[in-house]
Amino acid sequence: MSDTVSNEPEIVTFGCRLNTYESEVMRTHARNAGLGDVVIVNTCAVTSEAERQARQTIRKLRRERPNARIVVTGCAAQIDPQRYGAMPEVDQVLGNQEKLQPESWGLAPAEKVLVNDIMSVKETAGHLIGGFEDRARAFVQVQQGCDHRCTFCIIPYGRGPSRSVPIGAVVEQVQALVKAGYNEVVLSGVDITSFGPDLPGTPTLGQMVRRLLALVPELPRLRLSSLDCIEIDDDLWRLIETEPRLMPHLHLSLQAGDDMILKRMKRRHSRADAIAFCNRVRSLRPDIVFGADFIAGFPTETDEMFENTLRLVEECGLTWLHVFPYSPRPGTPAARMPQVDGGVRKERAARLRARGAEAETRTLASLVGREVSVLVEKDDLGRTQHFAEIRLGTPRPPGSVLRATVTGVAGGALAGTPL
């Protein structure tokens, strides 16, 4: 393929919603620095497969864009910078702190690898951006890093210690996005339920969300990214019950449904905690829909332990599942535990995904005949307040919010008629 020259920075993003947000920050910095023919690869380190895909993509990009400047950043680059610096396809490696600093983009690289010790970082700036390439919803970073040490996770070494964005900066960011026409905002971070203890007055996540909604009354829809069910504060409980602008869709970081596996993962909740949380939320907000993250085939997991996780899908009433077969990360305690056979891991992940697909089918069927609020994403495709995909039959402007009646289910998505 011949090299094509672009006047706009190109970004390839792997991994979480926080990476999606940070990619837009980098797009702005690179554009302001006048970098046109540059490709930024924002990597993820949550699994070995994510890293493999990133390296494969870098090699493919170099074949397609032989003259472009290729910059690699993100968690994989932060954790193992020399590996990416040694790739002949890569022009520069930036760490997770450096990638968000405007000065990293304005100069020709004095050295190929520019990666600081992320564990020494104490502050998170409120990186204000005016908009997103995707016009439907905007992601706002409210927290960065993690102080917990789950035995399977390498991410704290890519993101550093937990630190929070000041509430004023969050409010300013959301006000700017709403003014730019965004009708839905997702608050994101590595561990957002740990928001606040490093800020003056030690606000909680719930207190921040309450102030945000009070100070930006024109924001129609707010979502929260992955929550830890054991860390919900009183203000957030009240908002779940009383605030219609907080969407009835919560995504939980559960990882497993067996107490021994949860203990070996060094998670802070038990199976009973997860069930009690979901029951309490449903009692406060009967139309709630839950998503959840799970790891299948964690070291030492027996068939019986896995069955406990399978049953948790029904016992918690979960719908949208993100399932990963366990992937050993060098340097983590779990990598040194007795491993489950790779084929068994994949088979368990497939069974868990199938259980999730059954739950999804039930949820979609339960919405038929109901009136829903839809945020249009592209053409006639949108998402309801429950995060269910819906096709409206006729294209509508991306980012617009409208009411629709659900008329059926087709191809794994709802079908609806705008009102």
CSV table of C-alpha atoms in Angstrom, one decimal, residues 14-306:
chain,number,residue,atom,x,y,z
A,14,PHE,CA,-6.7,0.1,22.6
A,15,GLY,CA,-8.4,-0.7,25.9
A,16,CYS,CA,-10.5,1.3,28.3
A,17,ARG,CA,-12.7,4.4,28.2
A,18,LEU,CA,-9.9,6.4,30.0
A,19,ASN,CA,-7.7,5.6,27.0
A,20,THR,CA,-10.5,6.9,24.7
A,21,TYR,CA,-10.5,10.1,26.6
A,22,GLU,CA,-6.8,10.5,26.7
A,23,SER,CA,-6.6,9.8,22.9
A,24,GLU,CA,-8.7,13.0,22.4
A,25,VAL,CA,-6.4,14.9,24.7
A,26,MET,CA,-3.4,13.8,22.6
A,27,ARG,CA,-5.3,14.6,19.3
A,28,THR,CA,-5.7,18.2,20.5
A,29,HIS,CA,-2.0,18.4,21.6
A,30,ALA,CA,-0.7,16.9,18.4
A,31,ARG,CA,-3.0,19.2,16.3
A,32,ASN,CA,-1.9,22.3,18.2
A,33,ALA,CA,1.8,21.3,17.7
A,34,GLY,CA,1.1,21.2,13.9
A,35,LEU,CA,1.8,17.4,13.7
A,36,GLY,CA,-0.1,16.2,10.6
A,37,ASP,CA,1.5,13.0,9.4
A,38,VAL,CA,1.7,11.3,12.8
A,39,VAL,CA,0.1,8.1,14.0
A,40,ILE,CA,-0.3,7.7,17.7
A,41,VAL,CA,-0.9,4.2,19.1
A,42,ASN,CA,-2.4,4.3,22.6
A,43,THR,CA,-1.8,0.8,24.0
A,44,CYS,CA,-3.4,-1.3,26.7
A,45,ALA,CA,-1.7,-3.8,29.1
A,46,VAL,CA,-4.7,-5.4,30.7
A,47,THR,CA,-4.0,-8.7,28.8
A,48,SER,CA,-1.1,-10.2,26.9
A,49,GLU,CA,-3.5,-10.4,23.9
A,50,ALA,CA,-4.0,-6.6,24.0
A,51,GLU,CA,-0.2,-6.1,23.8
A,52,ARG,CA,0.1,-8.6,21.0
A,53,GLN,CA,-2.6,-6.8,19.0
A,54,ALA,CA,-0.8,-3.4,19.6
A,55,ARG,CA,2.5,-4.7,18.3
A,56,GLN,CA,0.8,-6.3,15.3
A,57,THR,CA,-0.9,-3.0,14.6
A,58,ILE,CA,2.3,-1.0,14.9
A,59,ARG,CA,4.0,-3.2,12.3
A,60,LYS,CA,1.0,-3.0,10.0
A,61,LEU,CA,0.9,0.8,10.3
A,62,ARG,CA,4.6,1.1,9.3
A,63,ARG,CA,3.9,-1.0,6.2
A,64,GLU,CA,1.0,1.2,5.3
A,65,ARG,CA,2.5,4.6,6.3
A,66,PRO,CA,6.3,4.3,5.7
A,67,ASN,CA,6.9,8.0,6.0
A,68,ALA,CA,4.6,8.8,9.0
A,69,ARG,CA,5.9,9.5,12.5
A,70,ILE,CA,4.7,6.6,14.8
A,71,VAL,CA,4.4,7.4,18.5
A,72,VAL,CA,3.6,4.7,20.9
A,73,THR,CA,2.1,5.4,24.4
A,74,GLY,CA,-0.4,4.0,26.9
A,75,CYS,CA,-0.1,1.4,29.6
A,76,ALA,CA,1.9,-1.2,27.7
A,77,ALA,CA,4.5,1.4,26.7
A,78,GLN,CA,4.6,2.7,30.3
A,79,ILE,CA,5.2,-0.7,31.8
A,80,ASP,CA,7.7,-2.0,29.2
A,81,PRO,CA,9.1,1.1,27.3
A,82,GLN,CA,12.3,-0.5,26.1
A,83,ARG,CA,10.4,-3.3,24.3
A,84,TYR,CA,8.5,-0.7,22.2
A,85,GLY,CA,11.5,1.5,21.9
A,86,ALA,CA,13.4,-1.4,20.3
A,87,MET,CA,10.8,-1.8,17.6
A,88,PRO,CA,12.3,-0.4,14.3
A,89,GLU,CA,8.8,0.7,13.3
A,90,VAL,CA,8.5,3.1,16.3
A,91,ASP,CA,9.8,6.7,16.2
A,92,GLN,CA,9.0,7.6,19.8
A,93,VAL,CA,7.7,6.1,23.0
A,94,LEU,CA,5.8,8.4,25.5
A,95,GLY,CA,4.8,7.5,29.0
A,96,ASN,CA,1.3,7.9,30.4
A,97,GLN,CA,2.2,11.1,32.1
A,98,GLU,CA,4.2,12.5,29.2
A,99,LYS,CA,1.5,11.8,26.6
A,100,LEU,CA,-0.9,14.3,28.3
A,101,GLN,CA,1.7,17.2,28.4
A,102,PRO,CA,1.5,19.6,25.5
A,103,GLU,CA,5.3,20.1,25.5
A,104,SER,CA,5.8,16.4,24.6
A,105,TRP,CA,4.3,17.0,21.2
A,106,GLY,CA,5.8,20.3,20.1
A,107,LEU,CA,9.5,19.3,19.6
A,108,ALA,CA,11.4,16.8,17.6
A,109,PRO,CA,12.2,13.9,20.1
A,110,ALA,CA,15.6,14.4,21.8
A,111,GLU,CA,15.4,10.8,22.9
A,112,LYS,CA,13.3,8.0,21.5
A,113,VAL,CA,11.9,6.8,24.9
A,114,LEU,CA,10.4,9.5,27.2
A,115,VAL,CA,8.8,7.6,30.1
A,116,ASN,CA,8.8,8.8,33.7
A,117,ASP,CA,8.4,6.8,36.9
A,118,ILE,CA,4.6,6.8,37.0
A,119,MET,CA,4.6,5.8,40.7
A,120,SER,CA,6.1,9.2,41.6
A,121,VAL,CA,3.3,11.2,40.0
A,122,LYS,CA,1.1,12.9,42.6
A,123,GLU,CA,-1.3,15.0,40.7
A,124,THR,CA,-3.8,14.6,37.8
A,125,ALA,CA,-4.5,17.7,35.8
A,126,GLY,CA,-8.0,18.4,34.5
A,127,HIS,CA,-7.2,18.0,30.8
A,128,LEU,CA,-9.8,20.2,29.2
A,129,ILE,CA,-10.9,19.2,25.7
A,130,GLY,CA,-13.5,20.8,23.5
A,131,GLY,CA,-15.0,17.8,21.9
A,132,PHE,CA,-14.6,14.2,20.6
A,133,GLU,CA,-14.3,12.7,17.2
A,134,ASP,CA,-17.3,10.6,18.1
A,135,ARG,CA,-20.1,13.2,18.5
A,136,ALA,CA,-22.5,11.0,20.5
A,137,ARG,CA,-21.0,11.0,24.0
A,138,ALA,CA,-18.1,12.5,25.8
A,139,PHE,CA,-15.8,10.9,28.4
A,140,VAL,CA,-14.5,13.0,31.2
A,141,GLN,CA,-11.5,11.8,33.3
A,142,VAL,CA,-12.3,12.3,37.0
A,143,GLN,CA,-9.6,10.0,38.5
A,144,GLN,CA,-6.4,8.3,37.5
A,145,GLY,CA,-4.3,5.5,38.9
A,146,CYS,CA,-5.0,2.8,41.5
A,147,ASP,CA,-3.8,2.1,45.0
A,148,HIS,CA,-5.2,-1.5,45.1
A,149,ARG,CA,-3.1,-4.5,44.2
A,150,CYS,CA,-5.3,-7.2,42.7
A,151,THR,CA,-3.1,-10.2,42.1
A,152,PHE,CA,-3.9,-10.4,38.4
A,153,CYS,CA,-3.5,-6.8,37.5
A,154,ILE,CA,-0.5,-4.9,36.1
A,155,ILE,CA,-2.4,-1.6,35.5
A,156,PRO,CA,-1.3,0.2,38.7
A,157,TYR,CA,2.2,0.1,37.3
A,158,GLY,CA,1.0,1.6,34.1
A,159,ARG,CA,-1.2,4.3,35.7
A,160,GLY,CA,0.5,5.0,39.0
A,161,PRO,CA,-1.1,5.9,42.4
A,162,SER,CA,-4.8,7.0,42.7
A,163,ARG,CA,-5.3,10.7,42.2
A,164,SER,CA,-8.4,12.7,41.6
A,165,VAL,CA,-9.3,15.6,39.4
A,166,PRO,CA,-10.6,18.6,41.4
A,167,ILE,CA,-14.4,19.0,41.2
A,168,GLY,CA,-14.1,22.5,39.7
A,169,ALA,CA,-12.1,21.2,36.8
A,170,VAL,CA,-14.6,18.4,36.2
A,171,VAL,CA,-17.5,20.9,36.3
A,172,GLU,CA,-15.7,23.2,33.9
A,173,GLN,CA,-15.0,20.3,31.5
A,174,VAL,CA,-18.6,19.1,31.5
A,175,GLN,CA,-20.0,22.7,31.0
A,176,ALA,CA,-17.7,23.1,28.0
A,177,LEU,CA,-18.9,19.8,26.5
A,178,VAL,CA,-22.6,20.5,27.0
A,179,LYS,CA,-22.0,23.9,25.4
A,180,ALA,CA,-20.4,22.2,22.5
A,181,GLY,CA,-23.6,20.1,22.0
A,182,TYR,CA,-22.9,16.9,23.9
A,183,ASN,CA,-26.0,15.4,25.6
A,184,GLU,CA,-24.3,12.5,27.4
A,185,VAL,CA,-21.2,12.4,29.5
A,186,VAL,CA,-19.4,9.4,30.9
A,187,LEU,CA,-17.3,9.9,34.1
A,188,SER,CA,-14.2,7.7,33.7
A,189,GLY,CA,-11.1,6.7,35.6
A,190,VAL,CA,-9.1,3.6,36.6
A,191,ASP,CA,-10.9,3.2,39.9
A,192,ILE,CA,-13.5,6.0,40.1
A,193,THR,CA,-15.0,4.9,43.4
A,194,SER,CA,-11.7,5.8,45.0
A,195,PHE,CA,-12.3,9.5,43.9
A,196,GLY,CA,-11.6,12.2,46.5
A,197,PRO,CA,-9.5,11.4,49.5
A,198,ASP,CA,-6.5,13.2,48.0
A,199,LEU,CA,-8.5,16.4,47.4
A,200,PRO,CA,-9.1,19.2,50.0
A,201,GLY,CA,-12.2,18.3,52.1
A,202,THR,CA,-11.9,14.7,50.9
A,203,PRO,CA,-15.1,14.6,48.8
A,204,THR,CA,-16.6,11.3,47.7
A,205,LEU,CA,-17.6,10.2,44.2
A,206,GLY,CA,-21.3,10.7,45.2
A,207,GLN,CA,-20.6,14.3,46.4
A,208,MET,CA,-18.8,15.1,43.2
A,209,VAL,CA,-21.6,13.7,41.0
A,210,ARG,CA,-24.2,15.6,43.1
A,211,ARG,CA,-22.4,18.9,42.7
A,212,LEU,CA,-21.8,18.3,39.0
A,213,LEU,CA,-25.4,17.7,38.3
A,214,ALA,CA,-26.5,20.7,40.4
A,215,LEU,CA,-24.0,23.0,38.6
A,216,VAL,CA,-24.7,21.7,35.1
A,217,PRO,CA,-28.5,21.4,35.1
A,218,GLU,CA,-28.6,21.4,31.3
A,219,LEU,CA,-26.7,18.1,31.0
A,220,PRO,CA,-29.4,15.5,30.1
A,221,ARG,CA,-27.6,12.2,30.6
A,222,LEU,CA,-24.7,11.1,32.9
A,223,ARG,CA,-23.1,7.7,33.1
A,224,LEU,CA,-20.5,6.3,35.4
A,225,SER,CA,-17.8,3.9,34.3
A,226,SER,CA,-16.8,0.7,36.1
A,227,LEU,CA,-17.7,0.8,39.9
A,228,ASP,CA,-16.4,-1.2,42.8
A,229,CYS,CA,-19.6,-2.4,44.6
A,230,ILE,CA,-18.0,-2.3,48.0
A,231,GLU,CA,-17.1,1.5,47.8
A,232,ILE,CA,-20.5,3.2,47.2
A,233,ASP,CA,-21.0,6.2,49.4
A,234,ASP,CA,-24.3,7.6,50.9
A,235,ASP,CA,-24.6,10.4,48.4
A,236,LEU,CA,-24.2,8.0,45.4
A,237,TRP,CA,-26.9,5.8,46.9
A,238,ARG,CA,-29.3,8.8,47.1
A,239,LEU,CA,-28.5,9.7,43.5
A,240,ILE,CA,-29.2,6.2,42.3
A,241,GLU,CA,-32.6,6.4,43.9
A,242,THR,CA,-33.6,10.0,43.0
A,243,GLU,CA,-31.7,11.4,40.0
A,244,PRO,CA,-33.3,10.6,36.6
A,245,ARG,CA,-30.3,12.1,34.7
A,246,LEU,CA,-28.1,9.4,36.2
A,247,MET,CA,-28.7,6.6,33.7
A,248,PRO,CA,-30.2,3.3,35.0
A,249,HIS,CA,-27.1,1.4,33.9
A,250,LEU,CA,-24.2,0.5,36.2
A,251,HIS,CA,-21.1,-1.4,35.2
A,252,LEU,CA,-19.5,-3.4,38.0
A,253,SER,CA,-15.9,-4.7,38.4
A,254,LEU,CA,-16.8,-8.1,39.8
A,255,GLN,CA,-14.2,-10.4,38.2
A,256,ALA,CA,-15.5,-13.7,39.8
A,257,GLY,CA,-18.4,-15.1,41.8
A,258,ASP,CA,-16.5,-17.5,44.1
A,259,ASP,CA,-15.3,-16.3,47.5
A,260,MET,CA,-12.0,-18.3,47.4
A,261,ILE,CA,-11.1,-16.9,43.9
A,262,LEU,CA,-12.1,-13.4,45.0
A,263,LYS,CA,-9.8,-13.8,48.0
A,264,ARG,CA,-6.9,-15.0,45.8
A,265,MET,CA,-7.5,-12.2,43.4
A,266,LYS,CA,-7.2,-9.8,46.4
A,267,ARG,CA,-10.6,-8.3,45.6
A,268,ARG,CA,-12.3,-6.3,48.5
A,269,HIS,CA,-15.8,-7.7,48.0
A,270,SER,CA,-17.4,-11.1,48.6
A,271,ARG,CA,-20.0,-13.0,46.5
A,272,ALA,CA,-22.6,-11.9,49.1
A,273,ASP,CA,-21.5,-8.3,48.8
A,274,ALA,CA,-22.1,-8.3,45.1
A,275,ILE,CA,-25.6,-9.9,45.4
A,276,ALA,CA,-26.6,-7.5,48.2
A,277,PHE,CA,-25.4,-4.5,46.2
A,278,CYS,CA,-27.4,-5.5,43.1
A,279,ASN,CA,-30.5,-6.2,45.2
A,280,ARG,CA,-30.3,-2.8,47.0
A,281,VAL,CA,-29.8,-0.9,43.7
A,282,ARG,CA,-32.8,-2.7,42.1
A,283,SER,CA,-35.0,-1.9,45.1
A,284,LEU,CA,-34.1,1.8,44.7
A,285,ARG,CA,-34.2,1.8,40.9
A,286,PRO,CA,-36.3,-1.1,39.6
A,287,ASP,CA,-35.4,-0.4,35.9
A,288,ILE,CA,-31.7,-0.7,36.5
A,289,VAL,CA,-29.5,-2.8,34.1
A,290,PHE,CA,-26.1,-4.1,35.2
A,291,GLY,CA,-23.0,-4.7,33.3
A,292,ALA,CA,-20.0,-6.6,34.8
A,293,ASP,CA,-16.4,-7.6,34.1
A,294,PHE,CA,-15.3,-11.2,34.7
A,295,ILE,CA,-12.1,-13.2,34.4
A,296,ALA,CA,-12.6,-16.9,33.5
A,297,GLY,CA,-10.0,-19.5,34.4
A,298,PHE,CA,-8.2,-17.6,37.1
A,299,PRO,CA,-5.3,-19.7,38.7
A,300,THR,CA,-6.6,-22.5,41.0
A,301,GLU,CA,-10.2,-22.1,39.7
A,302,THR,CA,-12.0,-25.5,39.9
A,303,ASP,CA,-15.1,-26.5,38.0
A,304,GLU,CA,-17.2,-25.9,41.2
A,305,MET,CA,-15.7,-22.4,41.7
A,306,PHE,CA,-16.5,-21.5,38.1
